[in-house]
Short mmCIF file of C-alpha atoms in Angstrom, two decimals:
data_model
loop_
_atom_site.label_atom_id
_atom_site.label_comp_id
_atom_site.label_asym_id
_atom_site.label_seq_id
_atom_site.Cartn_x
_atom_site.Cartn_y
_atom_site.Cartn_z
CA VAL A 238 7.21 21.45 -1.25
CA HIS A 239 8.80 19.41 -4.06
CA MET A 240 5.93 18.67 -6.40
CA SER A 241 6.00 17.31 -9.94
CA ARG A 242 4.78 20.23 -12.08
CA LEU A 243 5.16 23.21 -9.81
CA THR A 244 7.21 23.51 -6.64
CA GLY A 245 5.54 24.53 -3.42
CA VAL A 246 7.52 27.77 -3.53
CA GLU A 247 6.23 28.56 -7.04
CA ALA A 248 2.67 27.60 -6.10
CA THR A 249 2.84 29.82 -3.02
CA GLN A 250 4.16 32.75 -5.03
CA ARG A 251 1.33 32.37 -7.54
CA ILE A 252 -1.29 32.12 -4.80
CA ARG A 253 0.07 35.22 -3.05
CA GLN A 254 0.13 37.14 -6.35
CA TYR A 255 -3.45 36.05 -7.10
CA GLU A 256 -4.54 37.27 -3.65
CA LYS A 257 -2.71 40.58 -4.12
CA ASP A 258 -4.11 41.19 -7.62
CA ARG A 259 -7.68 40.67 -6.40
CA GLY A 260 -7.35 42.32 -3.00
CA LEU A 261 -8.06 39.06 -1.21
CA PRO A 262 -6.95 38.19 2.31
CA HIS A 263 -4.11 35.70 2.59
CA CYS A 264 -5.10 32.07 2.93
CA ASN A 265 -3.02 29.84 5.19
CA ILE A 266 -0.36 27.83 3.38
CA VAL A 267 1.44 25.04 5.20
CA GLY A 268 4.36 23.44 3.37
CA LEU A 269 5.13 19.78 3.93
CA THR A 270 8.56 18.54 2.91
CA ALA A 271 10.88 15.60 3.33
CA ASP A 272 13.79 18.03 3.01
CA ASN A 273 14.96 18.98 6.48
CA HIS A 274 17.47 21.64 5.38
CA LYS A 275 17.08 25.08 6.95
CA GLU A 276 17.50 26.78 3.56
CA VAL A 277 14.44 24.99 2.16
CA ALA A 278 12.26 26.13 5.05
CA GLU A 279 13.57 29.69 4.71
CA SER A 280 12.81 29.84 0.98
CA CYS A 281 9.30 28.52 1.63
CA LEU A 282 8.65 31.15 4.28
CA GLN A 283 10.10 33.90 2.07
CA ALA A 284 7.74 32.81 -0.71
CA GLY A 285 4.81 33.40 1.64
CA MET A 286 4.09 30.08 3.33
CA ASN A 287 2.86 30.47 6.89
CA THR A 288 4.50 27.33 8.20
CA VAL A 289 6.82 24.63 6.91
CA VAL A 290 6.78 21.14 8.43
CA ALA A 291 9.30 18.39 7.77
CA LYS A 292 8.20 14.77 7.39
CA PRO A 293 7.40 12.54 9.11
CA LEU A 294 4.32 14.48 10.12
CA ILE A 295 3.05 13.26 13.46
CA VAL A 296 -0.47 13.60 14.80
CA SER A 297 0.43 16.10 17.53
CA THR A 298 2.08 18.41 14.98
CA LEU A 299 -0.90 18.16 12.63
CA ARG A 300 -3.26 18.89 15.52
CA GLU A 301 -1.15 21.90 16.56
CA ILE A 302 -1.18 23.29 13.01
CA CYS A 303 -4.95 22.87 12.76
CA VAL A 304 -5.52 24.65 16.07
CA THR A 305 -3.11 27.44 15.09
CA TYR A 306 -5.13 28.16 11.96
CA GLY A 307 -8.55 27.83 13.57
CA ILE A 308 -9.46 24.40 12.28
CA GLU A 309 -11.62 22.47 14.72
CA VAL A 310 -10.00 19.24 15.86
CA LYS A 311 -12.25 16.47 17.12
CA THR A 312 -11.06 13.38 18.93
CA LEU A 313 -12.95 10.34 17.73
CA LYS A 314 -13.53 7.36 19.98
CA ALA A 315 -11.92 5.06 17.43
CA SER A 316 -8.76 7.16 17.43
CA ALA A 317 -8.44 7.80 21.16
CA TRP A 318 -5.83 5.06 21.56
CA ILE A 319 -3.49 6.57 18.98
CA SER A 320 -0.52 8.35 20.50
CA ASP A 321 0.38 11.88 19.51
CA ALA A 322 3.57 10.48 17.97
CA SER A 323 1.60 8.42 15.46
CA THR A 324 1.50 9.22 11.79
CA PRO A 325 -1.71 10.55 10.21
CA HIS A 326 -2.03 7.20 8.40
CA ALA A 327 -2.60 5.51 11.77
CA LEU A 328 -5.42 7.95 12.41
CA LEU A 329 -7.00 7.17 9.03
CA TYR A 330 -6.85 3.45 9.71
CA ALA A 331 -8.38 3.88 13.16
CA GLN A 332 -11.22 5.93 11.72
CA GLY A 333 -11.75 3.44 8.93
CA SER A 334 -11.00 6.16 6.37
CA ALA A 335 -8.05 4.51 4.67
CA PRO A 336 -9.11 2.98 1.36
CA GLU A 337 -7.70 -0.42 2.26
CA VAL A 338 -9.93 -0.70 5.33
CA GLU A 339 -13.12 0.93 4.15
CA GLN A 340 -16.00 -1.43 4.61
CA PRO A 341 -19.70 -0.95 4.06
CA GLU A 342 -21.73 -0.23 7.18
CA GLN A 343 -23.85 -3.30 6.56
CA PRO A 344 -22.92 -6.31 4.49
CA PRO A 345 -24.60 -6.15 1.10
CA ALA A 346 -27.65 -8.36 0.71
CA GLU A 347 -27.19 -11.34 -1.53
CA LYS A 348 -28.20 -10.34 -4.99
CA SER A 349 -29.98 -12.76 -7.20
CA SER A 350 -30.10 -12.41 -10.93
CA PRO A 351 -33.39 -11.24 -12.49
CA GLU A 352 -33.87 -14.73 -13.94
CA GLU A 353 -33.63 -16.34 -10.50
CA THR A 354 -36.07 -13.81 -9.08
CA ASN A 355 -38.58 -14.40 -11.90
CA THR A 356 -38.21 -18.18 -11.58
CA SER A 357 -38.81 -18.13 -7.83
CA LYS A 358 -41.83 -15.82 -8.27
CA SER A 359 -43.38 -18.14 -10.86
CA ARG A 360 -42.79 -21.11 -8.56
CA ASP A 361 -44.43 -19.25 -5.67
CA ALA A 362 -47.43 -18.40 -7.85
CA SER A 363 -48.08 -22.03 -8.75
#
């Protein structure tokens, strides 16, 4: 909701105006905020957000929001042990999607420099 250049309320108002001007159906807008005050949630909803969620966002809440708006939710084997009270970051780590834990599927083959390759080929030829 509190973003650097444009607040979530302002962004929502612009999106809703864009939809109205072009006769488009409303897209779903879910506000995420660290501000737990009732007034903040009310202003977000008045601006046109469908839902406002206060941090920390837990997996069960994220799953519920996805289901509410028709987004398919899959349970991955790697994430089955994560409780519904976990944060989405825990889910990313379990899936191996967090940048800090991303690893190649197979270890890269040792690369030799072109000079080494040419030298070994010339040795093999002799």
